[in-house]
Short mmCIF file of C-alpha atoms in Angstrom, two decimals:
data_model
loop_
_atom_site.label_atom_id
_atom_site.label_comp_id
_atom_site.label_asym_id
_atom_site.label_seq_id
_atom_site.Cartn_x
_atom_site.Cartn_y
_atom_site.Cartn_z
CA MET Q 1 125.51 88.43 66.70
CA THR Q 2 125.41 87.26 70.27
CA PHE Q 3 122.47 87.71 72.61
CA SER Q 4 124.40 90.28 74.63
CA THR Q 5 125.07 92.53 71.62
CA LEU Q 6 121.48 92.22 70.41
CA LEU Q 7 120.16 93.17 73.85
CA ALA Q 8 122.38 96.26 73.87
CA ILE Q 9 120.63 97.74 70.82
CA PRO Q 10 117.16 98.19 72.39
CA PHE Q 11 118.87 99.25 75.61
CA VAL Q 12 120.49 102.21 73.84
CA VAL Q 13 117.08 103.06 72.35
CA LEU Q 14 115.64 102.89 75.88
CA LEU Q 15 118.23 105.41 77.08
CA VAL Q 16 117.34 107.76 74.20
CA GLY Q 17 113.68 107.33 75.14
CA SER Q 18 114.50 108.26 78.73
CA VAL Q 19 115.93 111.55 77.48
CA PHE Q 20 112.65 112.16 75.63
CA PHE Q 21 110.81 111.31 78.89
CA VAL Q 22 112.57 114.17 80.65
CA ILE Q 23 111.98 116.57 77.74
CA PHE Q 24 108.30 115.64 77.53
CA GLY Q 25 107.90 116.00 81.28
CA GLN Q 26 109.53 119.42 81.30
CA VAL Q 27 107.95 120.85 78.14
CA THR Q 28 104.45 119.45 77.72
CA MET Q 29 103.55 118.26 81.21
CA ARG Q 30 104.64 121.47 82.87
CA LYS Q 31 102.41 123.37 80.46
CA LEU Q 32 99.44 121.06 81.04
CA ARG Q 33 99.76 121.10 84.84
CA LYS Q 34 99.50 124.89 84.79
CA LYS Q 35 96.09 124.83 83.08
CA PRO Q 36 93.35 124.60 85.70
CA GLU Q 37 90.89 123.11 83.18
CA ILE Q 38 92.98 120.02 82.60
CA ARG Q 39 95.11 119.76 85.75
CA HIS Q 40 92.83 117.19 87.32
CA GLU Q 41 92.24 115.20 84.15
CA LEU Q 42 95.77 113.91 83.54
CA GLY Q 43 95.17 110.48 84.99
CA ILE Q 44 95.75 108.90 88.38
CA GLU Q 45 99.20 109.12 89.96
CA PHE Q 46 100.16 105.78 91.47
CA LEU Q 47 103.63 107.19 91.82
CA SER Q 48 104.76 110.75 91.40
CA GLY Q 49 105.09 111.44 87.69
CA TRP Q 50 102.84 108.58 86.63
CA ASP Q 51 100.57 111.06 84.84
CA ILE Q 52 103.38 111.74 82.36
CA LEU Q 53 103.01 108.17 81.15
CA SER Q 54 99.24 108.18 81.06
CA VAL Q 55 99.21 111.42 79.03
CA ALA Q 56 101.79 110.06 76.59
CA GLN Q 57 99.82 106.84 76.28
CA THR Q 58 96.56 108.70 75.68
CA LEU Q 59 98.14 110.81 72.95
CA THR Q 60 99.81 107.82 71.30
CA LEU Q 61 96.84 105.47 71.14
CA PRO Q 62 94.16 106.08 68.49
CA LYS Q 63 91.70 108.65 69.81
CA SER Q 64 88.71 106.29 69.83
CA ILE Q 65 90.57 103.69 71.87
CA ALA Q 66 91.82 106.37 74.28
CA GLN Q 67 88.25 107.60 74.70
CA ARG Q 68 87.08 104.08 75.47
CA ILE Q 69 89.82 103.63 78.07
CA ARG Q 70 88.81 106.94 79.62
CA ARG Q 71 85.14 105.86 79.76
CA ASN Q 72 85.95 102.47 81.22
CA SER Q 73 88.49 103.72 83.73
CA ARG Q 74 86.03 105.72 85.87
CA GLY Q 75 88.08 108.85 85.44
CA THR Q 76 91.47 107.43 86.40
CA ALA Q 77 92.84 107.69 82.85
CA ALA Q 78 93.72 110.96 81.12
CA ASP Q 79 90.95 112.71 79.19
CA PRO Q 80 91.78 112.51 75.45
CA ASP Q 81 89.31 115.19 74.32
CA LEU Q 82 90.75 117.78 76.70
CA LEU Q 83 94.31 116.71 75.90
CA TYR Q 84 93.80 117.17 72.18
CA ARG Q 85 92.33 120.61 72.82
CA TYR Q 86 95.23 121.81 74.96
CA THR Q 87 98.21 120.30 73.13
CA THR Q 88 99.90 121.40 69.94
CA LEU Q 89 101.06 119.11 67.17
CA PHE Q 90 104.60 119.37 68.56
CA ASP Q 91 103.45 118.11 71.97
CA ARG Q 92 101.69 115.16 70.38
CA VAL Q 93 104.67 114.23 68.24
CA LEU Q 94 106.90 114.47 71.31
CA ALA Q 95 104.52 112.23 73.28
CA ARG Q 96 104.38 109.68 70.46
CA VAL Q 97 108.15 109.59 69.95
CA PHE Q 98 108.74 109.19 73.70
CA TYR Q 99 106.10 106.53 74.24
CA MET Q 100 106.97 104.53 71.13
CA LEU Q 101 110.71 104.55 71.88
CA ILE Q 102 110.17 103.31 75.41
CA THR Q 103 107.48 100.70 74.75
CA LEU Q 104 109.08 99.31 71.60
CA SER Q 105 112.51 98.97 73.20
CA VAL Q 106 111.11 97.29 76.32
CA PHE Q 107 109.03 95.02 74.10
CA ALA Q 108 112.07 94.20 71.92
CA MET Q 109 114.11 93.37 75.01
CA PHE Q 110 111.38 91.04 76.29
CA VAL Q 111 111.17 89.30 72.91
CA LEU Q 112 114.95 88.84 72.88
CA ILE Q 113 114.95 87.50 76.44
CA ILE Q 114 112.16 85.03 75.64
CA LEU Q 115 113.93 83.90 72.45
CA ASP Q 116 117.12 83.43 74.45
CA GLU Q 117 115.23 81.33 76.96
CA PHE Q 118 114.14 79.03 74.15
CA GLY Q 119 117.79 78.66 73.17
CA VAL Q 120 117.68 80.58 69.88
CA PHE Q 121 121.08 82.20 70.45
CA ASP Q 122 122.97 79.17 71.76
CA MET P 1 69.41 117.49 114.57
CA GLN P 2 70.55 120.01 111.96
CA LYS P 3 71.03 122.58 114.67
CA HIS P 4 72.82 120.10 116.86
CA PHE P 5 75.20 119.25 114.06
CA GLN P 6 75.85 122.92 113.31
CA ARG P 7 76.64 123.56 116.95
CA GLU P 8 79.00 120.60 117.16
CA LEU P 9 80.67 121.65 113.96
CA SER P 10 81.28 125.17 115.15
CA MET P 11 82.59 123.82 118.46
CA THR P 12 85.03 121.49 116.74
CA ALA P 13 86.08 124.21 114.35
CA GLY P 14 86.61 126.55 117.28
CA LEU P 15 88.88 124.04 118.95
CA GLN P 16 91.21 124.02 116.01
CA ARG P 17 93.88 126.63 116.04
CA ALA P 18 92.81 129.66 114.07
CA SER P 19 94.57 129.91 110.78
CA ARG P 20 94.62 132.88 108.48
CA LYS P 21 93.65 130.69 105.56
CA GLY P 22 90.77 129.10 107.45
CA THR P 23 90.23 125.45 108.25
CA PRO P 24 88.39 122.99 106.01
CA LEU P 25 85.62 122.81 108.59
CA ARG P 26 84.85 126.51 108.42
CA ASN P 27 85.00 127.03 104.70
CA ARG P 28 83.55 124.53 102.29
CA THR P 29 85.26 125.96 99.21
CA ARG P 30 88.56 125.83 100.98
CA ALA P 31 87.96 122.18 101.92
CA LEU P 32 87.16 121.35 98.31
CA ASN P 33 90.28 123.10 97.10
CA ILE P 34 92.44 121.25 99.60
CA ALA P 35 90.99 117.94 98.52
CA ARG P 36 91.41 118.81 94.85
CA SER P 37 94.98 119.99 95.06
CA SER P 38 96.09 116.76 96.69
CA ARG P 39 98.72 115.34 94.41
CA SER P 40 98.30 111.78 95.54
CA ILE P 41 94.77 110.89 94.51
CA LYS P 42 93.26 112.35 91.37
CA LYS P 43 89.58 112.86 90.87
CA LEU P 44 87.88 109.53 91.25
CA GLU P 45 84.28 108.55 90.83
CA LEU P 46 83.74 106.15 93.65
CA VAL P 47 80.50 104.39 94.41
CA SER P 48 80.79 104.10 98.16
CA THR P 49 82.79 105.38 101.11
CA LEU P 50 83.91 101.79 101.73
CA GLN P 51 85.49 101.77 98.29
CA ALA P 52 87.11 105.13 98.97
CA GLY P 53 88.61 103.86 102.20
CA LYS P 54 89.97 100.78 100.49
CA LEU P 55 91.52 102.83 97.73
CA ALA P 56 93.10 105.28 100.16
CA ARG P 57 94.60 102.40 102.12
CA PHE P 58 95.84 100.76 98.93
CA SER P 59 97.47 103.97 97.75
CA LYS P 60 99.05 104.48 101.17
CA TYR P 61 100.55 100.99 101.16
CA GLY P 62 101.46 101.36 97.52
CA LYS P 63 103.29 104.61 98.14
CA ALA P 64 105.16 103.38 101.20
CA LEU P 65 105.92 100.07 99.57
CA GLY P 66 106.90 101.61 96.25
CA ASN P 67 109.18 104.28 97.66
CA GLY P 68 110.52 101.94 100.34
CA LEU P 69 111.38 99.29 97.79
CA ILE P 70 113.18 101.82 95.62
CA VAL P 71 115.20 102.99 98.62
CA VAL P 72 116.15 99.43 99.58
CA ASP P 73 116.97 98.58 95.99
CA VAL P 74 119.15 101.65 95.41
CA ALA P 75 120.88 101.12 98.77
CA SER P 76 121.78 97.53 97.91
CA ARG P 77 123.09 98.64 94.51
CA ILE P 78 125.23 101.35 96.06
CA SER P 79 126.63 98.91 98.60
CA ASN P 80 127.54 96.54 95.76
CA VAL P 81 129.51 99.32 94.08
CA GLN P 82 131.12 100.26 97.39
CA ASN P 83 132.16 96.66 98.06
CA GLU P 84 133.75 96.53 94.65
CA TYR P 85 135.61 99.74 95.43
CA LYS P 86 136.77 98.49 98.82
CA THR P 87 138.14 95.27 97.39
CA ASP P 88 140.03 97.24 94.72
CA GLY P 89 137.78 95.83 92.03
CA ASN P 90 136.61 97.57 88.88
CA TRP P 91 134.02 99.72 90.62
CA GLU P 92 133.27 101.85 87.56
CA ARG P 93 132.22 98.70 85.76
CA GLU P 94 130.06 97.69 88.73
CA LEU P 95 128.48 101.16 88.74
CA PHE P 96 127.63 100.82 85.06
CA VAL P 97 126.15 97.36 85.58
CA GLU P 98 124.03 98.41 88.57
CA SER P 99 122.71 101.63 87.05
CA SER P 100 121.92 100.16 83.65
CA SER P 101 120.09 97.19 85.16
CA PHE P 102 118.14 99.57 87.41
CA VAL P 103 117.07 101.68 84.43
CA ALA P 104 116.03 98.66 82.38
CA GLY P 105 114.25 96.99 85.28
CA ALA P 106 112.37 100.14 86.21
CA TRP P 107 111.19 100.81 82.66
CA ALA P 108 110.16 97.18 82.19
CA GLY P 109 107.97 97.32 85.31
CA ILE P 110 106.56 100.76 84.51
CA ILE P 111 105.62 99.93 80.93
CA THR P 112 104.10 96.59 81.90
CA ALA P 113 101.95 98.28 84.56
CA ASN P 114 101.04 101.19 82.29
CA ALA P 115 100.03 99.09 79.29
CA GLY P 116 98.42 96.44 81.48
CA TYR P 117 96.32 99.09 83.22
CA ALA P 118 94.97 100.33 79.90
CA ALA P 119 94.28 96.76 78.82
CA LEU P 120 92.49 95.97 82.09
CA THR P 121 90.01 98.81 81.56
CA PHE P 122 88.81 97.00 78.45
CA LEU P 123 87.68 94.06 80.51
CA THR P 124 84.21 94.66 81.78
CA VAL P 125 84.96 92.87 85.04
CA ALA P 126 88.24 94.22 86.35
CA THR P 127 88.25 92.15 89.52
CA PRO P 128 90.84 92.54 92.29
CA ALA P 129 92.42 89.36 90.92
CA GLY P 130 93.15 91.27 87.74
CA TRP P 131 94.86 94.07 89.67
CA VAL P 132 96.92 91.67 91.75
CA GLY P 133 97.85 89.79 88.60
CA LEU P 134 98.95 93.02 86.96
CA ILE P 135 101.13 94.03 89.92
CA VAL P 136 102.70 90.57 90.10
CA THR P 137 103.33 90.53 86.34
CA ALA P 138 104.92 93.98 86.41
CA ALA P 139 107.14 93.03 89.34
CA ALA P 140 108.19 89.77 87.68
CA ALA P 141 108.92 91.56 84.40
CA SER P 142 110.99 94.15 86.22
CA LEU P 143 113.00 91.56 88.16
CA HIS P 144 113.61 89.41 85.13
CA MET P 145 114.74 92.36 83.02
CA ASN P 146 117.00 93.48 85.87
CA ASN P 147 118.66 90.05 86.05
CA LYS P 148 119.16 89.78 82.30
CA VAL P 149 120.63 93.26 81.91
CA LYS P 150 122.84 92.73 84.97
CA ALA P 151 124.20 89.56 83.42
CA ASN P 152 124.97 91.24 80.10
CA SER P 153 125.84 94.88 80.75
CA GLY P 154 129.30 93.99 82.07
CA SER P 155 130.30 92.86 78.61
CA TRP P 156 128.77 96.06 77.14
CA TYR P 157 131.01 98.07 79.43
CA ASP P 158 134.06 96.04 78.38
CA ASP P 159 133.20 96.46 74.70
CA VAL P 160 132.77 100.22 75.02
CA MET P 161 136.00 100.53 76.98
CA ASP P 162 137.90 98.42 74.45
CA TRP P 163 136.53 100.56 71.66
CA LEU P 164 137.47 103.79 73.46
CA ASN P 165 140.99 102.50 74.12
CA SER P 166 141.44 101.51 70.51
CA LEU P 167 140.75 105.06 69.31
#
């Protein structure tokens, strides 16, 4: 297979992940933003909607690592303990599917690009 | 001095136009709520006012720069498509190329920044150099991904179109 075809595969996965991004933002994040207890603990917003990513990341990483990031970040990362209390299993699965699809496809594309740069596909 | 301050405060508050909801200067709870409900800066534990000022400035630049860059980027993409249309080129293909490379470039930058931010918190000394490095890395990743997808998505479009025509 050529480099172009190989690069198309993770790109399609990325598009599917983007659909999950919208679903996660509309279903879980809308619910979380309504709760006054957790509204201010969803992580810093560098750009509008950045908290969607930090919540998905917090729910995807192992809880102990997420807690350490929260401790080290001086409160700019999402609070894993509160998130686990206020999300259902469905929310967490949604977050994990979304975050894994996006990160893995971006990572796969970078690996392909780097391999191409070393002339693997020539 | 306390009295003096109170008097000055009430004078300043009186100067402001009376609002039904009350001004932050008159009502402390209201001020706190206003500060809390700001969507731009989440609760931060800052050590000094100097740090707070720096962060506010950074976020201001970041917002203007971020949104401004997106506007410029999207505008240049749209003009590319329009040029293609004007010269009777295959503008649908150009539209596919521009939008797909935008999506890929944006996600590449976002994920690099997001994962890099989490990784940076693990370093005990997250110096400004680390932050600058992260921003530069994310921007470079985004640009590189954009270029690569732009170079290849044209052939994806052709393949899909060929496949659709062969049905």
